[in-house]
Protein backbone atom coordinates (compact mmCIF):
# COMPACT_ATOMS: atom_id res chain seq x y z
CA UNK A 1 0.00 0.00 0.00
CA UNK A 2 2.76 2.44 0.95
CA UNK A 3 4.96 3.41 -2.02
CA UNK A 4 8.69 2.81 -1.57
CA UNK A 5 9.48 6.04 -3.45
CA UNK A 6 9.04 8.90 -1.01
CA UNK A 7 8.02 11.48 -3.64
CA UNK A 8 5.43 9.16 -5.16
CA UNK A 9 4.16 8.33 -1.68
CA UNK A 10 3.71 12.02 -0.93
CA UNK A 11 1.61 12.38 -4.07
CA UNK A 12 -0.40 9.27 -3.22
CA UNK A 13 -1.23 10.53 0.27
CA UNK A 14 -2.31 13.91 -1.10
CA UNK A 15 -4.66 12.16 -3.52
CA UNK A 16 -6.11 9.99 -0.75
CA UNK A 17 -6.57 13.07 1.46
CA UNK A 18 -8.40 14.89 -1.32
CA UNK A 19 -10.70 11.89 -1.83
CA UNK A 20 -11.45 11.80 1.90
CA UNK A 21 -11.84 15.61 2.15
CA UNK A 22 -8.97 15.83 4.64
CA UNK A 23 -7.08 19.17 4.60
CA UNK A 24 -3.50 18.04 4.02
CA UNK A 25 -0.58 19.80 2.34
CA UNK A 26 3.08 18.94 1.92
CA UNK A 27 6.04 20.92 3.20
CA UNK A 28 9.75 20.13 3.33
CA UNK A 29 12.04 18.95 0.57
CA UNK A 30 9.46 16.77 -1.17
CA UNK A 31 7.14 19.79 -1.44
CA UNK A 32 9.91 21.84 -3.05
CA UNK A 33 10.60 19.00 -5.47
CA UNK A 34 6.93 18.73 -6.47
CA UNK A 35 6.46 22.50 -6.82
CA UNK A 36 9.49 22.83 -9.12
CA UNK A 37 8.45 23.92 -12.64
CA UNK A 38 10.48 21.03 -14.10
CA UNK A 39 13.29 18.75 -13.00
CA UNK A 40 15.46 20.20 -10.28
CA UNK A 41 18.88 21.30 -11.44
CA UNK A 42 21.66 18.81 -10.58
CA UNK A 43 23.07 21.24 -7.99
CA UNK A 44 19.81 21.10 -6.03
CA UNK A 45 18.98 17.39 -6.26
CA UNK A 46 19.10 15.30 -3.10
CA UNK A 47 17.52 12.27 -1.52
CA UNK A 48 14.52 12.65 0.78
CA UNK A 49 14.32 10.53 3.90
CA UNK A 50 10.92 11.49 5.29
CA UNK A 51 7.63 13.22 4.57
CA UNK A 52 6.30 16.38 6.22
CA UNK A 53 2.71 17.57 6.07
CA UNK A 54 0.46 20.14 7.67
CA UNK A 55 -3.23 19.81 8.39
CA UNK A 56 -5.82 22.25 9.69
CA UNK A 57 -6.59 22.36 13.39
CA UNK A 58 -10.11 21.19 12.67
CA UNK A 59 -8.77 18.40 10.45
CA UNK A 60 -6.25 16.81 12.82
CA UNK A 61 -8.40 13.86 13.88
CA UNK A 62 -9.35 13.08 10.27
CA UNK A 63 -5.70 13.32 9.22
CA UNK A 64 -4.71 10.91 11.97
CA UNK A 65 -7.38 8.47 10.81
CA UNK A 66 -6.18 8.81 7.21
CA UNK A 67 -2.61 7.86 8.07
CA UNK A 68 -3.71 4.91 10.15
CA UNK A 69 -5.94 3.69 7.31
CA UNK A 70 -3.04 4.04 4.86
CA UNK A 71 -0.84 1.71 6.87
CA UNK A 72 1.13 4.11 9.07
CA UNK A 73 1.79 3.38 12.72
CA UNK A 74 1.12 6.31 15.08
CA UNK A 75 3.55 7.31 17.79
CA UNK A 76 0.87 6.89 20.43
CA UNK A 77 2.60 8.58 23.37
CA UNK A 78 3.87 11.54 21.33
CA UNK A 79 0.52 12.11 19.65
CA UNK A 80 -1.35 11.97 22.96
CA UNK A 81 1.00 14.59 24.44
CA UNK A 82 1.56 16.89 21.45
CA UNK A 83 -1.33 16.15 19.09
CA UNK A 84 -2.71 19.68 19.17
CA UNK A 85 0.50 20.92 17.52
CA UNK A 86 2.08 17.93 15.80
CA UNK A 87 1.53 14.26 15.02
CA UNK A 88 4.07 11.52 14.25
CA UNK A 89 3.57 8.37 12.17
CA UNK A 90 5.93 5.66 10.97
CA UNK A 91 6.25 3.63 7.79
CA UNK A 92 7.97 0.64 9.37
CA UNK A 93 8.64 -1.27 6.14
CA UNK A 94 10.58 1.62 4.59
CA UNK A 95 12.02 3.01 7.85
CA UNK A 96 10.36 6.36 7.20
CA UNK A 97 8.83 8.98 9.49
CA UNK A 98 5.92 11.28 8.72
CA UNK A 99 5.49 14.55 10.61
CA UNK A 100 2.08 16.20 10.48
CA UNK A 101 2.05 19.75 11.81
CA UNK A 102 -1.31 21.02 13.01
CA UNK A 103 -2.35 24.54 12.05
CA UNK A 104 1.18 25.94 12.09
CA UNK A 105 4.80 24.98 11.53
CA UNK A 106 6.75 25.36 14.77
CA UNK A 107 10.46 24.71 15.11
CA UNK A 108 12.92 27.56 15.70
CA UNK A 109 9.96 29.88 15.00
CA UNK A 110 6.23 29.48 14.49
CA UNK A 111 4.80 30.00 11.00
CA UNK A 112 0.97 30.20 10.96
CA UNK A 113 -0.60 28.05 8.24
CA UNK A 114 -4.19 27.29 9.17
CA UNK A 115 -5.72 30.07 7.08
CA UNK A 116 -3.46 29.42 4.09
CA UNK A 117 -4.00 25.73 3.33
CA UNK A 118 -6.37 26.36 0.42
CA UNK A 119 -3.88 28.44 -1.60
CA UNK A 120 -2.39 25.41 -3.37
CA UNK A 121 -3.58 21.78 -3.62
CA UNK A 122 -0.09 20.27 -3.23
CA UNK A 123 1.90 22.25 -0.69
CA UNK A 124 1.73 25.17 1.66
CA UNK A 125 2.17 28.48 -0.24
CA UNK A 126 5.65 29.13 -1.62
CA UNK A 127 6.22 32.04 0.78
CA UNK A 128 5.62 29.86 3.82
CA UNK A 129 7.47 26.95 2.22
CA UNK A 130 10.54 29.18 1.95
CA UNK A 131 10.09 30.41 5.51
CA UNK A 132 10.00 26.86 6.88
CA UNK A 133 13.45 26.37 5.36
CA UNK A 134 14.91 29.70 6.48
CA UNK A 135 13.44 29.80 10.01
CA UNK A 136 16.07 27.34 11.27
CA UNK A 137 18.39 29.09 13.70
CA UNK A 138 21.29 26.75 12.87
CA UNK A 139 20.89 26.62 9.10
CA UNK A 140 22.32 23.52 7.41
CA UNK A 141 23.43 22.85 3.84
CA UNK A 142 20.34 20.81 3.00
CA UNK A 143 18.05 23.69 3.85
CA UNK A 144 20.20 26.22 1.98
CA UNK A 145 20.04 23.97 -1.08
CA UNK A 146 16.26 23.63 -0.81
CA UNK A 147 15.77 27.38 -0.35
CA UNK A 148 17.91 28.16 -3.38
CA UNK A 149 16.10 25.49 -5.41
CA UNK A 150 12.76 27.12 -4.59
CA UNK A 151 14.01 30.58 -5.57
CA UNK A 152 15.64 29.25 -8.73
CA UNK A 153 12.29 27.93 -9.91
CA UNK A 154 9.97 30.75 -8.84
CA UNK A 155 10.00 34.56 -9.16
CA UNK A 156 9.52 36.88 -6.20
CA UNK A 157 6.44 39.11 -6.30
CA UNK A 158 3.26 40.07 -4.49
CA UNK A 159 1.05 37.09 -5.25
CA UNK A 160 0.76 33.42 -4.40
CA UNK A 161 0.48 30.62 -6.96
CA UNK A 162 3.83 30.10 -8.66
CA UNK A 163 5.28 33.29 -7.17
CA UNK A 164 7.03 33.66 -3.82
CA UNK A 165 4.81 36.16 -2.05
CA UNK A 166 7.32 38.68 -0.69
CA UNK A 167 4.55 40.73 0.91
CA UNK A 168 3.49 37.76 3.02
CA UNK A 169 7.07 37.10 4.14
CA UNK A 170 7.66 40.78 4.91
CA UNK A 171 4.45 41.04 6.94
CA UNK A 172 5.27 38.02 9.09
CA UNK A 173 8.81 39.29 9.71
CA UNK A 174 7.56 42.82 10.51
CA UNK A 175 5.40 41.42 13.32
CA UNK A 176 8.07 39.23 14.93
CA UNK A 177 11.59 40.52 15.62
CA UNK A 178 12.94 37.04 16.28
CA UNK A 179 11.63 35.69 13.00
CA UNK A 180 12.99 38.78 11.21
CA UNK A 181 16.41 38.28 12.78
CA UNK A 182 16.63 34.62 11.74
CA UNK A 183 15.17 35.03 8.25
CA UNK A 184 17.30 38.02 7.28
CA UNK A 185 20.42 36.39 8.68
CA UNK A 186 19.74 33.20 6.74
CA UNK A 187 18.97 35.12 3.54
CA UNK A 188 22.37 36.79 3.97
CA UNK A 189 23.93 33.33 4.34
CA UNK A 190 22.18 32.15 1.17
CA UNK A 191 23.46 35.23 -0.67
CA UNK A 192 27.00 34.44 0.43
CA UNK A 193 26.80 30.77 -0.55
CA UNK A 194 24.75 31.03 -3.76
CA UNK A 195 27.88 31.46 -5.96
CA UNK A 196 29.09 28.02 -4.84
CA UNK A 197 26.16 26.29 -6.58
CA UNK A 198 26.58 25.57 -10.26
CA UNK A 199 23.39 26.96 -11.78
CA UNK A 200 23.01 28.76 -15.14
CA UNK A 201 20.79 31.55 -13.78
CA UNK A 202 22.79 32.28 -10.62
CA UNK A 203 22.48 36.06 -11.06
CA UNK A 204 18.69 35.75 -11.15
CA UNK A 205 18.65 33.65 -7.98
CA UNK A 206 20.89 36.19 -6.22
CA UNK A 207 18.62 39.02 -7.38
CA UNK A 208 15.61 37.26 -5.90
CA UNK A 209 17.41 36.87 -2.57
CA UNK A 210 18.22 40.58 -2.54
CA UNK A 211 14.64 41.46 -3.53
CA UNK A 212 13.33 39.53 -0.54
CA UNK A 213 15.76 41.22 1.82
CA UNK A 214 14.75 44.63 0.47
CA UNK A 215 11.03 43.91 0.89
CA UNK A 216 11.52 42.67 4.44
CA UNK A 217 13.54 45.73 5.43
CA UNK A 218 11.09 48.14 3.77
CA UNK A 219 8.02 46.74 5.55
CA UNK A 220 6.84 48.97 8.44
CA UNK A 221 7.53 47.20 11.72
CA UNK A 222 4.95 46.68 14.46
CA UNK A 223 5.22 48.15 17.94
CA UNK A 224 5.95 44.72 19.43
CA UNK A 225 8.74 44.23 16.86
CA UNK A 226 10.32 47.53 17.89
CA UNK A 227 10.07 46.74 21.59
CA UNK A 228 11.67 43.33 21.12
CA UNK A 229 14.31 44.87 18.86
CA UNK A 230 15.52 47.02 21.77
CA UNK A 231 16.52 43.83 23.61
CA UNK A 232 18.18 42.45 20.49
CA UNK A 233 20.43 39.41 20.78
CA UNK A 234 20.93 39.78 24.53
CA UNK A 235 17.99 37.38 24.82
CA UNK A 236 17.64 34.25 22.70
CA UNK A 237 15.10 34.88 19.94
CA UNK A 238 14.47 31.32 18.74
CA UNK A 239 13.42 27.95 20.11
CA UNK A 240 15.75 24.97 20.21
CA UNK A 241 14.53 21.81 18.40
CA UNK A 242 14.44 19.70 21.58
CA UNK A 243 12.14 22.29 23.17
CA UNK A 244 9.53 22.03 20.41
CA UNK A 245 7.15 19.07 20.80
CA UNK A 246 9.99 16.69 21.47
CA UNK A 247 12.23 17.91 18.67
CA UNK A 248 12.27 16.78 15.00
Coordinates of C-alpha atoms in Angstrom, one line a residue:
X1 CA 0.0 0.0 0.0
X2 CA 2.8 2.4 1.0
X3 CA 5.0 3.4 -2.0
X4 CA 8.7 2.8 -1.6
X5 CA 9.5 6.0 -3.5
X6 CA 9.0 8.9 -1.0
X7 CA 8.0 11.5 -3.6
X8 CA 5.4 9.2 -5.2
X9 CA 4.2 8.3 -1.7
X10 CA 3.7 12.0 -0.9
X11 CA 1.6 12.4 -4.1
X12 CA -0.4 9.3 -3.2
X13 CA -1.2 10.5 0.3
X14 CA -2.3 13.9 -1.1
X15 CA -4.7 12.2 -3.5
X16 CA -6.1 10.0 -0.8
X17 CA -6.6 13.1 1.5
X18 CA -8.4 14.9 -1.3
X19 CA -10.7 11.9 -1.8
X20 CA -11.4 11.8 1.9
X21 CA -11.8 15.6 2.2
X22 CA -9.0 15.8 4.6
X23 CA -7.1 19.2 4.6
X24 CA -3.5 18.0 4.0
X25 CA -0.6 19.8 2.3
X26 CA 3.1 18.9 1.9
X27 CA 6.0 20.9 3.2
X28 CA 9.7 20.1 3.3
X29 CA 12.0 19.0 0.6
X30 CA 9.5 16.8 -1.2
X31 CA 7.1 19.8 -1.4
X32 CA 9.9 21.8 -3.1
X33 CA 10.6 19.0 -5.5
X34 CA 6.9 18.7 -6.5
X35 CA 6.5 22.5 -6.8
X36 CA 9.5 22.8 -9.1
X37 CA 8.4 23.9 -12.6
X38 CA 10.5 21.0 -14.1
X39 CA 13.3 18.7 -13.0
X40 CA 15.5 20.2 -10.3
X41 CA 18.9 21.3 -11.4
X42 CA 21.7 18.8 -10.6
X43 CA 23.1 21.2 -8.0
X44 CA 19.8 21.1 -6.0
X45 CA 19.0 17.4 -6.3
X46 CA 19.1 15.3 -3.1
X47 CA 17.5 12.3 -1.5
X48 CA 14.5 12.7 0.8
X49 CA 14.3 10.5 3.9
X50 CA 10.9 11.5 5.3
X51 CA 7.6 13.2 4.6
X52 CA 6.3 16.4 6.2
X53 CA 2.7 17.6 6.1
X54 CA 0.5 20.1 7.7
X55 CA -3.2 19.8 8.4
X56 CA -5.8 22.3 9.7
X57 CA -6.6 22.4 13.4
X58 CA -10.1 21.2 12.7
X59 CA -8.8 18.4 10.5
X60 CA -6.3 16.8 12.8
X61 CA -8.4 13.9 13.9
X62 CA -9.3 13.1 10.3
X63 CA -5.7 13.3 9.2
X64 CA -4.7 10.9 12.0
X65 CA -7.4 8.5 10.8
X66 CA -6.2 8.8 7.2
X67 CA -2.6 7.9 8.1
X68 CA -3.7 4.9 10.1
X69 CA -5.9 3.7 7.3
X70 CA -3.0 4.0 4.9
X71 CA -0.8 1.7 6.9
X72 CA 1.1 4.1 9.1
X73 CA 1.8 3.4 12.7
X74 CA 1.1 6.3 15.1
X75 CA 3.6 7.3 17.8
X76 CA 0.9 6.9 20.4
X77 CA 2.6 8.6 23.4
X78 CA 3.9 11.5 21.3
X79 CA 0.5 12.1 19.6
X80 CA -1.3 12.0 23.0
X81 CA 1.0 14.6 24.4
X82 CA 1.6 16.9 21.4
X83 CA -1.3 16.1 19.1
X84 CA -2.7 19.7 19.2
X85 CA 0.5 20.9 17.5
X86 CA 2.1 17.9 15.8
X87 CA 1.5 14.3 15.0
X88 CA 4.1 11.5 14.3
X89 CA 3.6 8.4 12.2
X90 CA 5.9 5.7 11.0
X91 CA 6.3 3.6 7.8
X92 CA 8.0 0.6 9.4
X93 CA 8.6 -1.3 6.1
X94 CA 10.6 1.6 4.6
X95 CA 12.0 3.0 7.8
X96 CA 10.4 6.4 7.2
X97 CA 8.8 9.0 9.5
X98 CA 5.9 11.3 8.7
X99 CA 5.5 14.6 10.6
X100 CA 2.1 16.2 10.5
X101 CA 2.1 19.8 11.8
X102 CA -1.3 21.0 13.0
X103 CA -2.3 24.5 12.0
X104 CA 1.2 25.9 12.1
X105 CA 4.8 25.0 11.5
X106 CA 6.8 25.4 14.8
X107 CA 10.5 24.7 15.1
X108 CA 12.9 27.6 15.7
X109 CA 10.0 29.9 15.0
X110 CA 6.2 29.5 14.5
X111 CA 4.8 30.0 11.0
X112 CA 1.0 30.2 11.0
X113 CA -0.6 28.1 8.2
X114 CA -4.2 27.3 9.2
X115 CA -5.7 30.1 7.1
X116 CA -3.5 29.4 4.1
X117 CA -4.0 25.7 3.3
X118 CA -6.4 26.4 0.4
X119 CA -3.9 28.4 -1.6
X120 CA -2.4 25.4 -3.4
X121 CA -3.6 21.8 -3.6
X122 CA -0.1 20.3 -3.2
X123 CA 1.9 22.2 -0.7
X124 CA 1.7 25.2 1.7
X125 CA 2.2 28.5 -0.2
X126 CA 5.7 29.1 -1.6
X127 CA 6.2 32.0 0.8
X128 CA 5.6 29.9 3.8
X129 CA 7.5 27.0 2.2
X130 CA 10.5 29.2 1.9
X131 CA 10.1 30.4 5.5
X132 CA 10.0 26.9 6.9
X133 CA 13.5 26.4 5.4
X134 CA 14.9 29.7 6.5
X135 CA 13.4 29.8 10.0
X136 CA 16.1 27.3 11.3
X137 CA 18.4 29.1 13.7
X138 CA 21.3 26.7 12.9
X139 CA 20.9 26.6 9.1
X140 CA 22.3 23.5 7.4
X141 CA 23.4 22.9 3.8
X142 CA 20.3 20.8 3.0
X143 CA 18.0 23.7 3.8
X144 CA 20.2 26.2 2.0
X145 CA 20.0 24.0 -1.1
X146 CA 16.3 23.6 -0.8
X147 CA 15.8 27.4 -0.3
X148 CA 17.9 28.2 -3.4
X149 CA 16.1 25.5 -5.4
X150 CA 12.8 27.1 -4.6
X151 CA 14.0 30.6 -5.6
X152 CA 15.6 29.3 -8.7
X153 CA 12.3 27.9 -9.9
X154 CA 10.0 30.8 -8.8
X155 CA 10.0 34.6 -9.2
X156 CA 9.5 36.9 -6.2
X157 CA 6.4 39.1 -6.3
X158 CA 3.3 40.1 -4.5
X159 CA 1.0 37.1 -5.3
X160 CA 0.8 33.4 -4.4
X161 CA 0.5 30.6 -7.0
X162 CA 3.8 30.1 -8.7
X163 CA 5.3 33.3 -7.2
X164 CA 7.0 33.7 -3.8
X165 CA 4.8 36.2 -2.1
X166 CA 7.3 38.7 -0.7
X167 CA 4.5 40.7 0.9
X168 CA 3.5 37.8 3.0
X169 CA 7.1 37.1 4.1
X170 CA 7.7 40.8 4.9
X171 CA 4.4 41.0 6.9
X172 CA 5.3 38.0 9.1
X173 CA 8.8 39.3 9.7
X174 CA 7.6 42.8 10.5
X175 CA 5.4 41.4 13.3
X176 CA 8.1 39.2 14.9
X177 CA 11.6 40.5 15.6
X178 CA 12.9 37.0 16.3
X179 CA 11.6 35.7 13.0
X180 CA 13.0 38.8 11.2
X181 CA 16.4 38.3 12.8
X182 CA 16.6 34.6 11.7
X183 CA 15.2 35.0 8.3
X184 CA 17.3 38.0 7.3
X185 CA 20.4 36.4 8.7
X186 CA 19.7 33.2 6.7
X187 CA 19.0 35.1 3.5
X188 CA 22.4 36.8 4.0
X189 CA 23.9 33.3 4.3
X190 CA 22.2 32.2 1.2
X191 CA 23.5 35.2 -0.7
X192 CA 27.0 34.4 0.4
X193 CA 26.8 30.8 -0.6
X194 CA 24.8 31.0 -3.8
X195 CA 27.9 31.5 -6.0
X196 CA 29.1 28.0 -4.8
X197 CA 26.2 26.3 -6.6
X198 CA 26.6 25.6 -10.3
X199 CA 23.4 27.0 -11.8
X200 CA 23.0 28.8 -15.1
X201 CA 20.8 31.6 -13.8
X202 CA 22.8 32.3 -10.6
X203 CA 22.5 36.1 -11.1
X204 CA 18.7 35.8 -11.2
X205 CA 18.6 33.7 -8.0
X206 CA 20.9 36.2 -6.2
X207 CA 18.6 39.0 -7.4
X208 CA 15.6 37.3 -5.9
X209 CA 17.4 36.9 -2.6
X210 CA 18.2 40.6 -2.5
X211 CA 14.6 41.5 -3.5
X212 CA 13.3 39.5 -0.5
X213 CA 15.8 41.2 1.8
X214 CA 14.7 44.6 0.5
X215 CA 11.0 43.9 0.9
X216 CA 11.5 42.7 4.4
X217 CA 13.5 45.7 5.4
X218 CA 11.1 48.1 3.8
X219 CA 8.0 46.7 5.6
X220 CA 6.8 49.0 8.4
X221 CA 7.5 47.2 11.7
X222 CA 4.9 46.7 14.5
X223 CA 5.2 48.1 17.9
X224 CA 5.9 44.7 19.4
X225 CA 8.7 44.2 16.9
X226 CA 10.3 47.5 17.9
X227 CA 10.1 46.7 21.6
X228 CA 11.7 43.3 21.1
X229 CA 14.3 44.9 18.9
X230 CA 15.5 47.0 21.8
X231 CA 16.5 43.8 23.6
X232 CA 18.2 42.4 20.5
X233 CA 20.4 39.4 20.8
X234 CA 20.9 39.8 24.5
X235 CA 18.0 37.4 24.8
X236 CA 17.6 34.3 22.7
X237 CA 15.1 34.9 19.9
X238 CA 14.5 31.3 18.7
X239 CA 13.4 28.0 20.1
X240 CA 15.7 25.0 20.2
X241 CA 14.5 21.8 18.4
X242 CA 14.4 19.7 21.6
X243 CA 12.1 22.3 23.2
X244 CA 9.5 22.0 20.4
X245 CA 7.1 19.1 20.8
X246 CA 10.0 16.7 21.5
X247 CA 12.2 17.9 18.7
X248 CA 12.3 16.8 15.0

